[in-house]
CSV table of N, CA and C in Angstrom, one decimal:
chain,number,residue,atom,x,y,z
T,6,MET,N,73.6,-18.7,38.6
T,6,MET,CA,72.7,-17.5,39.0
T,6,MET,C,73.4,-16.6,37.8
T,7,VAL,N,72.0,-16.0,37.6
T,7,VAL,CA,72.1,-15.2,36.5
T,7,VAL,C,71.6,-13.8,36.9
T,8,PRO,N,72.1,-12.4,36.4
T,8,PRO,CA,71.4,-11.3,37.1
T,8,PRO,C,70.4,-11.0,36.2
T,9,LYS,N,69.5,-9.8,36.3
T,9,LYS,CA,68.7,-9.5,36.1
T,9,LYS,C,68.7,-8.7,34.6
T,10,GLU,N,70.2,-7.9,34.8
T,10,GLU,CA,70.8,-7.1,33.6
T,10,GLU,C,72.4,-7.5,33.7
T,11,ALA,N,73.1,-8.3,32.9
T,11,ALA,CA,74.5,-8.3,33.3
T,11,ALA,C,75.0,-6.8,33.1
T,12,ALA,N,76.4,-7.2,33.7
T,12,ALA,CA,77.2,-6.2,33.7
T,12,ALA,C,77.9,-6.3,32.3
T,13,LYS,N,78.5,-5.2,32.0
T,13,LYS,CA,79.2,-5.5,30.9
T,13,LYS,C,80.6,-6.3,31.1
T,14,ALA,N,81.3,-6.8,30.1
T,14,ALA,CA,82.0,-8.1,30.2
T,14,ALA,C,81.6,-9.3,30.6
T,15,ASN,N,80.6,-9.7,31.2
T,15,ASN,CA,79.9,-10.8,31.9
T,15,ASN,C,80.7,-11.1,32.8
T,16,PRO,N,80.9,-10.2,33.9
T,16,PRO,CA,82.0,-10.7,35.0
T,16,PRO,C,81.0,-11.7,35.7
T,17,TRP,N,81.9,-12.5,36.6
T,17,TRP,CA,81.1,-13.4,37.4
T,17,TRP,C,82.4,-14.1,38.5
T,18,SER,N,81.3,-14.4,39.7
T,18,SER,CA,82.0,-14.5,40.8
T,18,SER,C,81.8,-16.0,40.8
T,19,TRP,N,83.0,-16.8,41.8
T,19,TRP,CA,82.7,-18.2,41.5
T,19,TRP,C,83.1,-18.9,42.7
T,20,ARG,N,82.1,-19.4,43.7
T,20,ARG,CA,82.3,-20.0,45.0
T,20,ARG,C,82.7,-21.5,44.7
T,21,GLY,N,83.7,-21.7,45.4
T,21,GLY,CA,83.5,-23.1,45.8
T,21,GLY,C,83.3,-23.7,47.0
T,22,ARG,N,82.5,-24.6,46.9
T,22,ARG,CA,81.5,-25.0,48.4
T,22,ARG,C,80.7,-23.8,49.1
T,23,PHE,N,79.9,-24.4,49.9
T,23,PHE,CA,79.2,-23.8,50.8
T,23,PHE,C,78.5,-22.8,50.1
T,24,LEU,N,77.8,-22.7,49.1
T,24,LEU,CA,76.8,-21.9,48.6
T,24,LEU,C,75.8,-20.9,49.5
T,25,ASP,N,75.1,-21.7,50.0
T,25,ASP,CA,74.1,-21.6,51.5
T,25,ASP,C,74.6,-20.6,52.5
T,26,HIS,N,76.0,-20.9,52.5
T,26,HIS,CA,76.7,-20.1,54.0
T,26,HIS,C,77.2,-18.7,53.7
T,27,GLU,N,76.7,-17.5,54.3
T,27,GLU,CA,77.1,-16.4,54.3
T,27,GLU,C,77.1,-16.1,52.9
T,28,SER,N,76.0,-15.8,52.0
T,28,SER,CA,75.7,-15.4,50.7
T,28,SER,C,75.4,-13.9,50.4
T,29,GLN,N,75.7,-13.1,51.4
T,29,GLN,CA,75.3,-11.9,51.0
T,29,GLN,C,76.0,-11.3,50.2
T,30,THR,N,77.3,-11.6,49.7
T,30,THR,CA,78.5,-11.3,48.8
T,30,THR,C,77.6,-11.1,47.3
T,31,GLU,N,77.4,-12.8,47.6
T,31,GLU,CA,76.8,-13.0,45.8
T,31,GLU,C,75.3,-12.3,45.7
T,32,ILE,N,74.6,-12.0,46.6
T,32,ILE,CA,73.4,-11.7,46.5
T,32,ILE,C,73.9,-10.0,46.0
T,33,ALA,N,74.8,-9.1,46.7
T,33,ALA,CA,74.8,-8.1,46.1
T,33,ALA,C,75.8,-7.6,44.8
T,34,LEU,N,76.5,-8.9,44.5
T,34,LEU,CA,77.1,-8.9,43.3
T,34,LEU,C,76.0,-9.4,42.1
T,35,LEU,N,74.9,-10.1,42.4
T,35,LEU,CA,74.0,-10.3,41.3
T,35,LEU,C,73.2,-9.0,41.0
T,36,LYS,N,73.1,-8.2,42.0
T,36,LYS,CA,72.4,-7.0,42.0
T,36,LYS,C,73.0,-6.0,41.0
T,37,ARG,N,74.4,-6.0,41.0
T,37,ARG,CA,75.3,-5.2,40.3
T,37,ARG,C,76.2,-5.9,39.2
T,38,GLY,N,75.4,-6.8,38.4
T,38,GLY,CA,75.6,-7.5,37.1
T,38,GLY,C,76.3,-8.6,37.1
T,39,TYR,N,76.4,-9.0,38.1
T,39,TYR,CA,77.5,-10.6,37.9
T,39,TYR,C,76.9,-11.6,38.1
T,40,HIS,N,77.0,-12.5,37.0
T,40,HIS,CA,76.8,-13.8,37.4
T,40,HIS,C,77.4,-14.3,38.5
T,41,ILE,N,76.6,-15.6,39.1
T,41,ILE,CA,77.1,-16.5,40.1
T,41,ILE,C,77.4,-18.1,39.8
T,42,GLY,N,78.8,-18.2,39.7
T,42,GLY,CA,78.9,-19.9,39.5
T,42,GLY,C,79.5,-20.3,40.7
T,43,PHE,N,78.6,-21.7,41.3
T,43,PHE,CA,79.2,-22.4,41.9
T,43,PHE,C,79.4,-23.9,41.7
T,44,ILE,N,80.2,-24.4,42.8
T,44,ILE,CA,80.9,-26.0,42.3
T,44,ILE,C,81.0,-26.4,43.6
T,45,GLN,N,80.5,-27.8,43.7
T,45,GLN,CA,80.8,-28.5,44.9
T,45,GLN,C,81.5,-29.8,44.8
T,46,SER,N,82.8,-29.4,44.4
T,46,SER,CA,83.7,-30.1,44.7
T,46,SER,C,84.9,-30.1,44.7
T,47,ASP,N,85.8,-31.0,45.3
T,47,ASP,CA,87.3,-30.6,45.5
T,47,ASP,C,88.1,-31.2,44.0
T,48,ASP,N,87.6,-31.7,43.3
T,48,ASP,CA,88.4,-32.3,42.1
T,48,ASP,C,88.6,-31.1,41.4
T,49,MET,N,90.1,-31.0,40.8
T,49,MET,CA,90.1,-29.6,40.1
T,49,MET,C,89.6,-29.9,38.4
T,50,LYS,N,89.6,-31.1,38.4
T,50,LYS,CA,89.0,-31.5,36.4
T,50,LYS,C,87.7,-30.8,36.3
T,51,TYR,N,87.1,-31.0,37.4
T,51,TYR,CA,85.7,-30.3,37.4
T,51,TYR,C,85.5,-29.0,37.7
T,52,TRP,N,86.5,-28.4,38.1
T,52,TRP,CA,86.6,-26.8,38.3
T,52,TRP,C,86.8,-26.6,36.6
T,53,GLN,N,87.8,-27.4,36.2
T,53,GLN,CA,88.1,-26.9,34.8
T,53,GLN,C,87.2,-27.1,33.9
T,54,ALA,N,86.5,-28.2,33.6
T,54,ALA,CA,85.5,-28.3,33.0
T,54,ALA,C,84.3,-27.5,33.2
T,55,TRP,N,84.0,-27.0,34.6
T,55,TRP,CA,82.8,-25.7,34.6
T,55,TRP,C,83.5,-24.7,34.2
T,56,PHE,N,84.7,-24.4,34.5
T,56,PHE,CA,85.2,-23.4,33.7
T,56,PHE,C,84.8,-23.1,32.2
T,57,GLU,N,85.6,-24.1,31.4
T,57,GLU,CA,85.7,-24.2,30.0
T,57,GLU,C,84.1,-24.1,29.8
T,58,PHE,N,83.0,-24.7,30.5
T,58,PHE,CA,81.4,-24.8,30.0
T,58,PHE,C,80.7,-23.1,30.1
T,59,VAL,N,81.5,-22.4,31.3
T,59,VAL,CA,80.7,-21.3,31.3
T,59,VAL,C,81.3,-20.1,30.4
T,60,THR,N,82.8,-20.5,30.6
T,60,THR,CA,82.9,-19.4,29.6
T,60,THR,C,82.6,-19.6,28.0
T,61,LYS,N,83.0,-20.7,27.5
T,61,LYS,CA,82.9,-21.2,26.1
T,61,LYS,C,81.0,-21.5,25.8
T,62,LYS,N,80.3,-21.9,26.6
T,62,LYS,CA,79.3,-21.9,26.3
T,62,LYS,C,78.4,-20.8,26.3
T,63,HIS,N,78.7,-20.4,27.6
T,63,HIS,CA,77.6,-19.2,27.9
T,63,HIS,C,78.5,-17.7,28.3
T,64,GLY,N,79.2,-17.6,27.6
T,64,GLY,CA,79.9,-16.3,27.3
T,64,GLY,C,80.8,-15.7,28.7
T,65,LEU,N,80.7,-16.1,29.8
T,65,LEU,CA,81.2,-15.4,30.9
T,65,LEU,C,83.0,-15.5,30.7
T,66,SER,N,82.9,-14.1,31.6
T,66,SER,CA,84.6,-13.6,31.7
T,66,SER,C,85.3,-14.6,31.8
T,67,HIS,N,86.3,-14.6,30.9
T,67,HIS,CA,87.8,-15.6,31.2
T,67,HIS,C,88.3,-15.4,32.9
T,68,LYS,N,88.1,-14.2,33.6
T,68,LYS,CA,88.6,-14.0,34.8
T,68,LYS,C,87.6,-13.9,35.6
T,69,PRO,N,87.2,-14.9,36.4
T,69,PRO,CA,86.4,-14.8,37.5
T,69,PRO,C,86.8,-14.2,38.7
T,70,ALA,N,86.0,-13.8,39.7
T,70,ALA,CA,86.4,-13.4,40.9
T,70,ALA,C,86.2,-14.8,42.1
T,71,LEU,N,86.9,-15.3,42.3
T,71,LEU,CA,86.9,-16.7,42.9
T,71,LEU,C,86.7,-16.1,44.5
T,72,VAL,N,85.7,-16.9,45.1
T,72,VAL,CA,85.3,-16.6,46.4
T,72,VAL,C,85.2,-18.1,47.0
T,73,GLY,N,86.0,-18.3,48.3
T,73,GLY,CA,86.0,-19.5,49.1
T,73,GLY,C,86.1,-19.4,50.1
T,74,MET,N,85.3,-20.0,51.0
T,74,MET,CA,85.3,-20.5,52.4
T,74,MET,C,85.7,-21.7,53.1
T,75,SER,N,86.8,-21.6,54.1
T,75,SER,CA,87.6,-22.7,54.2
T,75,SER,C,87.9,-23.7,53.5
T,76,GLY,N,87.4,-24.8,53.4
T,76,GLY,CA,87.9,-25.7,52.3
T,76,GLY,C,87.3,-25.2,50.9
T,77,GLY,N,86.6,-24.2,50.7
T,77,GLY,CA,86.3,-23.4,49.4
T,77,GLY,C,87.5,-22.8,48.9
T,78,GLY,N,88.2,-22.0,50.3
T,78,GLY,CA,89.2,-21.2,49.8
T,78,GLY,C,90.6,-22.0,49.3
T,79,ARG,N,90.7,-23.2,49.8
T,79,ARG,CA,91.6,-24.3,49.1
T,79,ARG,C,91.8,-24.8,48.1
T,80,ASN,N,90.3,-24.9,48.0
T,80,ASN,CA,89.9,-25.2,46.2
T,80,ASN,C,90.1,-24.1,45.4
T,81,ALA,N,89.8,-22.8,45.8
T,81,ALA,CA,90.1,-21.7,44.9
T,81,ALA,C,91.5,-21.5,44.7
T,82,PHE,N,92.5,-21.6,46.0
T,82,PHE,CA,93.4,-21.4,45.4
T,82,PHE,C,94.4,-22.3,44.7
T,83,ASN,N,93.5,-23.7,45.0
T,83,ASN,CA,94.5,-24.6,44.0
T,83,ASN,C,94.5,-24.7,42.7
T,84,TRP,N,92.7,-23.9,42.1
T,84,TRP,CA,92.5,-23.8,40.8
T,84,TRP,C,93.2,-22.5,40.2
T,85,ALA,N,93.2,-21.3,41.2
T,85,ALA,CA,94.3,-20.2,40.6
T,85,ALA,C,95.4,-20.5,40.6
T,86,THR,N,96.0,-21.1,41.7
T,86,THR,CA,97.5,-21.4,41.2
T,86,THR,C,97.8,-22.2,39.8
T,87,MET,N,96.8,-23.1,39.6
T,87,MET,CA,97.1,-23.7,38.2
T,87,MET,C,96.5,-23.2,37.1
T,88,ASN,N,95.8,-22.0,37.0
T,88,ASN,CA,95.1,-20.8,36.2
T,88,ASN,C,95.3,-19.7,36.6
T,89,PRO,N,96.6,-19.0,36.6
T,89,PRO,CA,96.3,-17.6,37.3
T,89,PRO,C,96.2,-16.6,36.2
T,90,ASP,N,96.2,-16.7,34.9
T,90,ASP,CA,95.9,-16.2,34.1
T,90,ASP,C,94.3,-15.7,33.9
T,91,HIS,N,93.6,-16.8,34.4
T,91,HIS,CA,92.2,-16.5,34.6
T,91,HIS,C,91.3,-16.3,36.0
T,92,VAL,N,92.1,-15.6,36.7
T,92,VAL,CA,91.5,-15.2,37.9
T,92,VAL,C,91.7,-13.6,37.8
T,93,SER,N,90.5,-12.8,38.3
T,93,SER,CA,90.5,-11.5,38.6
T,93,SER,C,90.7,-11.1,40.2
T,94,CYS,N,90.4,-11.8,41.2
T,94,CYS,CA,90.6,-11.4,42.5
T,94,CYS,C,90.5,-12.7,43.2
T,95,ILE,N,90.6,-12.9,44.3
T,95,ILE,CA,90.5,-14.1,45.1
T,95,ILE,C,89.8,-13.5,46.6
T,96,TYR,N,88.7,-13.7,47.3
T,96,TYR,CA,87.8,-13.1,48.2
T,96,TYR,C,88.2,-14.6,49.1
T,97,ALA,N,89.0,-14.7,50.3
T,97,ALA,CA,88.8,-16.1,50.8
T,97,ALA,C,88.3,-15.7,52.4
T,98,ASP,N,87.3,-16.3,53.0
T,98,ASP,CA,86.6,-15.9,54.0
T,98,ASP,C,87.7,-17.4,55.2
T,99,ASN,N,88.4,-17.1,56.0
T,99,ASN,CA,89.1,-18.2,56.9
T,99,ASN,C,89.4,-19.5,55.9
T,100,PRO,N,90.1,-19.1,55.0
T,100,PRO,CA,90.5,-20.3,53.9
T,100,PRO,C,91.8,-21.1,54.6
T,101,LEU,N,91.9,-22.6,53.8
T,101,LEU,CA,92.4,-23.5,54.1
T,101,LEU,C,93.5,-23.0,52.9
T,102,ILE,N,94.5,-23.7,52.6
T,102,ILE,CA,95.3,-23.4,51.3
T,102,ILE,C,96.4,-24.7,51.8
T,103,THR,N,96.8,-25.6,50.3
T,103,THR,CA,97.9,-26.6,50.4
T,103,THR,C,98.9,-26.0,50.3
T,104,ARG,N,100.2,-26.6,51.0
T,104,ARG,CA,101.6,-26.4,50.8
T,104,ARG,C,101.8,-26.0,49.4
T,105,GLU,N,101.3,-27.1,48.2
T,105,GLU,CA,101.4,-26.7,46.9
T,105,GLU,C,101.1,-25.8,46.3
T,106,SER,N,99.9,-25.4,46.7
T,106,SER,CA,99.5,-24.1,46.3
T,106,SER,C,100.0,-22.8,47.1
T,107,LEU,N,100.8,-22.9,48.2
T,107,LEU,CA,101.7,-22.0,49.0
T,107,LEU,C,102.8,-21.7,48.1
T,108,MET,N,103.3,-22.8,47.5
T,108,MET,CA,104.6,-22.3,46.8
T,108,MET,C,104.3,-22.0,45.4
T,109,LYS,N,103.1,-21.7,45.1
T,109,LYS,CA,102.7,-21.4,44.0
T,109,LYS,C,102.3,-20.0,43.8
T,110,LEU,N,102.2,-19.3,44.9
T,110,LEU,CA,101.7,-17.9,44.8
T,110,LEU,C,101.9,-17.0,44.0
T,111,ASP,N,103.6,-17.1,43.6
T,111,ASP,CA,104.2,-16.3,42.8
T,111,ASP,C,103.5,-16.2,41.5
T,112,ARG,N,102.5,-16.9,41.2
T,112,ARG,CA,102.3,-17.2,39.7
T,112,ARG,C,101.0,-16.2,39.9
T,113,LEU,N,100.2,-15.6,40.6
T,113,LEU,CA,99.6,-14.8,41.0
T,113,LEU,C,99.7,-13.8,41.2
T,114,ILE,N,100.7,-13.6,42.1
T,114,ILE,CA,101.5,-12.2,42.2
T,114,ILE,C,101.8,-11.7,40.9
T,115,GLU,N,102.7,-12.2,39.8
T,115,GLU,CA,103.0,-11.8,38.6
T,115,GLU,C,101.9,-11.7,37.8
T,116,ARG,N,101.1,-12.1,38.0
T,116,ARG,CA,99.4,-11.6,37.1
T,116,ARG,C,98.9,-10.5,38.1
T,117,ASP,N,99.4,-9.9,39.1
T,117,ASP,CA,98.7,-8.9,40.2
T,117,ASP,C,97.1,-9.3,40.5
T,118,VAL,N,97.1,-10.6,40.9
T,118,VAL,CA,95.8,-11.0,41.5
T,118,VAL,C,95.5,-10.6,42.9
T,119,PRO,N,94.9,-9.6,43.2
T,119,PRO,CA,94.5,-9.1,44.5
T,119,PRO,C,93.8,-10.3,45.4
T,120,LEU,N,94.0,-9.8,46.7
T,120,LEU,CA,93.5,-11.3,47.7
T,120,LEU,C,92.8,-10.1,48.8
T,121,LEU,N,91.6,-10.7,49.2
T,121,LEU,CA,91.0,-10.0,50.5
T,121,LEU,C,90.6,-11.5,51.0
T,122,HIS,N,91.2,-11.3,52.4
T,122,HIS,CA,90.9,-12.5,53.4
T,122,HIS,C,90.2,-11.8,54.6
T,123,VAL,N,89.3,-12.5,54.9
T,123,VAL,CA,88.3,-12.1,56.2
T,123,VAL,C,88.9,-13.6,57.2
T,124,CYS,N,89.3,-13.2,58.5
T,124,CYS,CA,89.5,-14.2,59.6
T,124,CYS,C,89.1,-14.0,60.8
T,125,GLY,N,88.8,-14.8,61.4
T,125,GLY,CA,88.2,-14.5,63.0
T,125,GLY,C,89.6,-14.6,63.9
T,126,SER,N,89.4,-13.8,64.5
T,126,SER,CA,90.4,-13.6,65.4
T,126,SER,C,90.7,-15.0,66.4
T,127,LEU,N,90.0,-15.9,66.6
T,127,LEU,CA,90.3,-17.0,67.1
T,127,LEU,C,90.3,-18.5,66.3
T,128,ASP,N,90.4,-18.1,65.2
T,128,ASP,CA,90.3,-19.4,64.0
T,128,ASP,C,91.6,-19.7,64.3
T,129,PRO,N,92.1,-21.2,64.9
T,129,PRO,CA,93.5,-21.6,65.1
T,129,PRO,C,94.1,-21.9,63.4
T,130,LEU,N,93.4,-21.9,62.5
T,130,LEU,CA,94.0,-22.4,61.4
T,130,LEU,C,94.6,-21.1,60.5
T,131,SER,N,94.3,-19.8,60.9
T,131,SER,CA,94.7,-18.9,60.4
T,131,SER,C,96.3,-18.7,60.5
T,132,VAL,N,96.9,-18.9,61.6
T,132,VAL,CA,98.4,-19.4,61.6
T,132,VAL,C,99.1,-20.1,60.4
T,133,ASN,N,98.3,-21.1,60.2
T,133,ASN,CA,98.9,-22.0,59.2
T,133,ASN,C,98.5,-21.8,58.0
T,134,HIS,N,97.4,-21.0,57.5
T,134,HIS,CA,96.3,-20.7,56.3
T,134,HIS,C,96.9,-19.0,56.0
T,135,THR,N,96.2,-18.1,56.4
T,135,THR,CA,96.2,-17.2,55.9
T,135,THR,C,97.6,-16.2,56.4
T,136,TYR,N,98.2,-16.3,57.3
T,136,TYR,CA,99.2,-16.1,57.8
T,136,TYR,C,100.3,-16.1,56.8
T,137,PRO,N,100.5,-17.5,56.4
T,137,PRO,CA,101.9,-17.5,55.6
T,137,PRO,C,101.7,-17.0,54.2
T,138,ILE,N,100.0,-17.1,53.9
T,138,ILE,CA,99.8,-16.4,52.1
T,138,ILE,C,100.1,-14.9,52.4
T,139,GLU,N,99.8,-14.0,53.6
T,139,GLU,CA,100.0,-12.8,53.7
T,139,GLU,C,101.4,-12.3,53.6
T,140,SER,N,102.4,-13.5,54.3
T,140,SER,CA,103.7,-12.9,54.4
T,140,SER,C,104.3,-13.1,53.4
T,141,ILE,N,104.0,-14.0,52.4
T,141,ILE,CA,104.4,-14.5,51.3
T,141,ILE,C,104.0,-13.3,50.1
T,142,TYR,N,102.8,-13.0,50.1
T,142,TYR,CA,102.1,-12.0,49.4
T,142,TYR,C,102.9,-10.5,49.5
T,143,HIS,N,103.2,-10.2,50.7
T,143,HIS,CA,103.7,-8.8,51.0
T,143,HIS,C,105.3,-9.1,50.6
T,144,GLN,N,105.9,-10.1,50.8
T,144,GLN,CA,107.2,-10.4,50.5
T,144,GLN,C,107.7,-10.2,49.3
T,145,LEU,N,106.7,-10.8,48.3
T,145,LEU,CA,107.0,-10.8,46.8
T,145,LEU,C,106.2,-9.7,46.0
T,146,GLY,N,105.6,-8.4,46.8
T,146,GLY,CA,104.9,-7.6,46.5
T,146,GLY,C,103.5,-7.5,45.8
T,147,GLY,N,102.8,-8.5,46.4
T,147,GLY,CA,101.4,-8.8,45.8
T,147,GLY,C,100.4,-7.4,47.1
T,148,ARG,N,99.3,-7.9,46.2
T,148,ARG,CA,98.2,-6.8,46.8
T,148,ARG,C,97.5,-7.7,48.0
T,149,ILE,N,97.5,-7.6,49.1
T,149,ILE,CA,96.5,-8.6,49.8
T,149,ILE,C,95.8,-8.0,51.3
T,150,SER,N,94.9,-7.4,51.3
T,150,SER,CA,94.0,-6.9,52.6
T,150,SER,C,93.9,-8.3,53.3
T,151,VAL,N,93.8,-8.1,54.7
T,151,VAL,CA,93.5,-9.3,55.4
T,151,VAL,C,92.7,-8.2,56.8
T,152,MET,N,91.2,-8.7,56.8
T,152,MET,CA,90.3,-8.6,57.9
T,152,MET,C,90.2,-9.2,58.9
T,153,ILE,N,90.6,-8.7,60.0
T,153,ILE,CA,90.4,-9.9,61.4
T,153,ILE,C,88.9,-9.3,62.1
T,154,LYS,N,88.3,-10.6,62.4
T,154,LYS,CA,87.1,-10.3,63.0
T,154,LYS,C,87.4,-10.7,64.6
T,155,ASP,N,87.2,-9.8,65.5
T,155,ASP,CA,87.4,-9.9,66.7
T,155,ASP,C,86.0,-10.9,67.6
T,156,SER,N,87.2,-11.8,68.4
T,156,SER,CA,86.4,-12.9,69.2
T,156,SER,C,85.5,-13.6,68.5
T,157,VAL,N,86.0,-13.9,67.0
T,157,VAL,CA,85.3,-15.1,66.0
T,157,VAL,C,86.1,-16.0,65.8
T,158,GLY,N,85.5,-17.7,65.4
T,158,GLY,CA,86.4,-18.5,65.6
T,158,GLY,C,86.5,-18.9,63.9
T,159,HIS,N,86.6,-20.0,63.5
T,159,HIS,CA,86.5,-20.2,62.1
T,159,HIS,C,85.4,-20.4,61.6
T,160,VAL,N,84.1,-20.4,62.1
T,160,VAL,CA,83.2,-20.6,61.4
T,160,VAL,C,82.0,-19.4,61.1
T,161,ARG,N,81.3,-19.1,60.4
T,161,ARG,CA,80.5,-17.7,60.3
T,161,ARG,C,81.2,-16.5,60.8
T,162,VAL,N,82.1,-16.3,60.2
T,162,VAL,CA,83.3,-15.4,60.0
T,162,VAL,C,82.6,-14.1,59.4
T,163,ALA,N,82.1,-14.4,58.2
T,163,ALA,CA,82.0,-13.0,57.3
T,163,ALA,C,80.7,-12.2,58.2
T,164,SER,N,81.0,-11.1,58.3
T,164,SER,CA,79.7,-10.3,58.9
T,164,SER,C,78.6,-10.5,58.2
T,165,ARG,N,77.3,-10.4,59.3
T,165,ARG,CA,76.1,-10.4,58.8
T,165,ARG,C,75.6,-9.1,58.3
T,166,ARG,N,75.0,-9.0,57.3
T,166,ARG,CA,75.0,-7.9,56.7
T,166,ARG,C,73.4,-8.6,55.8
T,167,SER,N,72.7,-7.6,55.7
T,167,SER,CA,71.2,-7.8,55.2
T,167,SER,C,71.9,-7.9,53.4
T,168,SER,N,71.0,-8.5,52.8
T,168,SER,CA,70.8,-8.5,51.5
T,168,SER,C,71.0,-7.1,50.8
T,169,ARG,N,70.3,-6.6,51.3
T,169,ARG,CA,70.1,-4.6,50.9
T,169,ARG,C,71.2,-4.0,50.9
T,170,GLN,N,72.5,-4.6,52.0
T,170,GLN,CA,73.8,-3.8,51.9
T,170,GLN,C,74.2,-4.1,50.7
T,171,THR,N,74.9,-3.6,49.6
T,171,THR,CA,75.7,-3.8,48.5
T,171,THR,C,77.2,-3.0,48.9
T,172,ASN,N,77.5,-2.5,49.8
T,172,ASN,CA,78.9,-2.0,49.7
T,172,ASN,C,80.0,-2.8,51.2
T,173,SER,N,79.8,-3.9,51.0
T,173,SER,CA,80.8,-4.5,51.9
T,173,SER,C,82.1,-4.7,51.1
T,174,PRO,N,82.9,-4.7,52.3
T,174,PRO,CA,84.1,-4.8,51.8
T,174,PRO,C,84.7,-6.1,50.5
T,175,ALA,N,84.3,-7.0,50.8
T,175,ALA,CA,84.3,-8.5,49.8
T,175,ALA,C,83.6,-8.2,48.3
T,176,THR,N,82.7,-7.2,48.5
T,176,THR,CA,81.8,-6.6,47.2
T,176,THR,C,82.8,-5.9,46.3
T,177,SER,N,83.2,-5.1,46.9
T,177,SER,CA,84.1,-3.5,46.8
T,177,SER,C,85.2,-4.5,46.1
T,178,ALA,N,85.9,-5.4,47.1
T,178,ALA,CA,87.3,-5.8,46.6
T,178,ALA,C,87.0,-6.9,45.0
T,179,ILE,N,86.1,-7.4,45.0
T,179,ILE,CA,85.8,-8.3,43.9
T,179,ILE,C,85.6,-7.5,42.3
T,180,GLN,N,84.7,-6.3,43.0
T,180,GLN,CA,84.5,-5.5,41.9
T,180,GLN,C,85.9,-4.7,41.4
T,181,ALA,N,86.8,-4.4,42.4
T,181,ALA,CA,87.8,-3.7,42.0
T,181,ALA,C,88.9,-4.6,41.1
T,182,GLY,N,88.8,-6.2,41.6
T,182,GLY,CA,89.7,-6.9,41.2
T,182,GLY,C,89.6,-7.1,39.8
């Protein structure tokens, strides 16, 4: 998606999976001049090809803000840990993470990539995914914020905001990233 007026340096948000789920962050970023990229694949070779396409052919920033929900979070962390020089920040909503990516988080910390995680208090997966990420990030001096939504499970965690609201924590974190 292309904004009406692009912000300086052509920033973009890149969502891996579930574009039609809780898209208020993307709507707010479009209004602020961000381009929105999306890919529905778990295969990192397609992620890399997409990155090359939008940065080389369309001149978008070489450091997108990665957005991932659930399995999309897993994909965001997979790509980010393989390409740490090309990530401005990660906003993850109840993300999954592979053991391989978990062991490579130091690559993101070395490049000062900030993380924002939003998780449901009832999500049983947070114990094996967000909590280890948070622990490693803190131990190694990385910047991470974790927001817990009370009485919410794995699905539909992001707070319902109207598309007119543009000051959500996720939007602010991406712009700061």
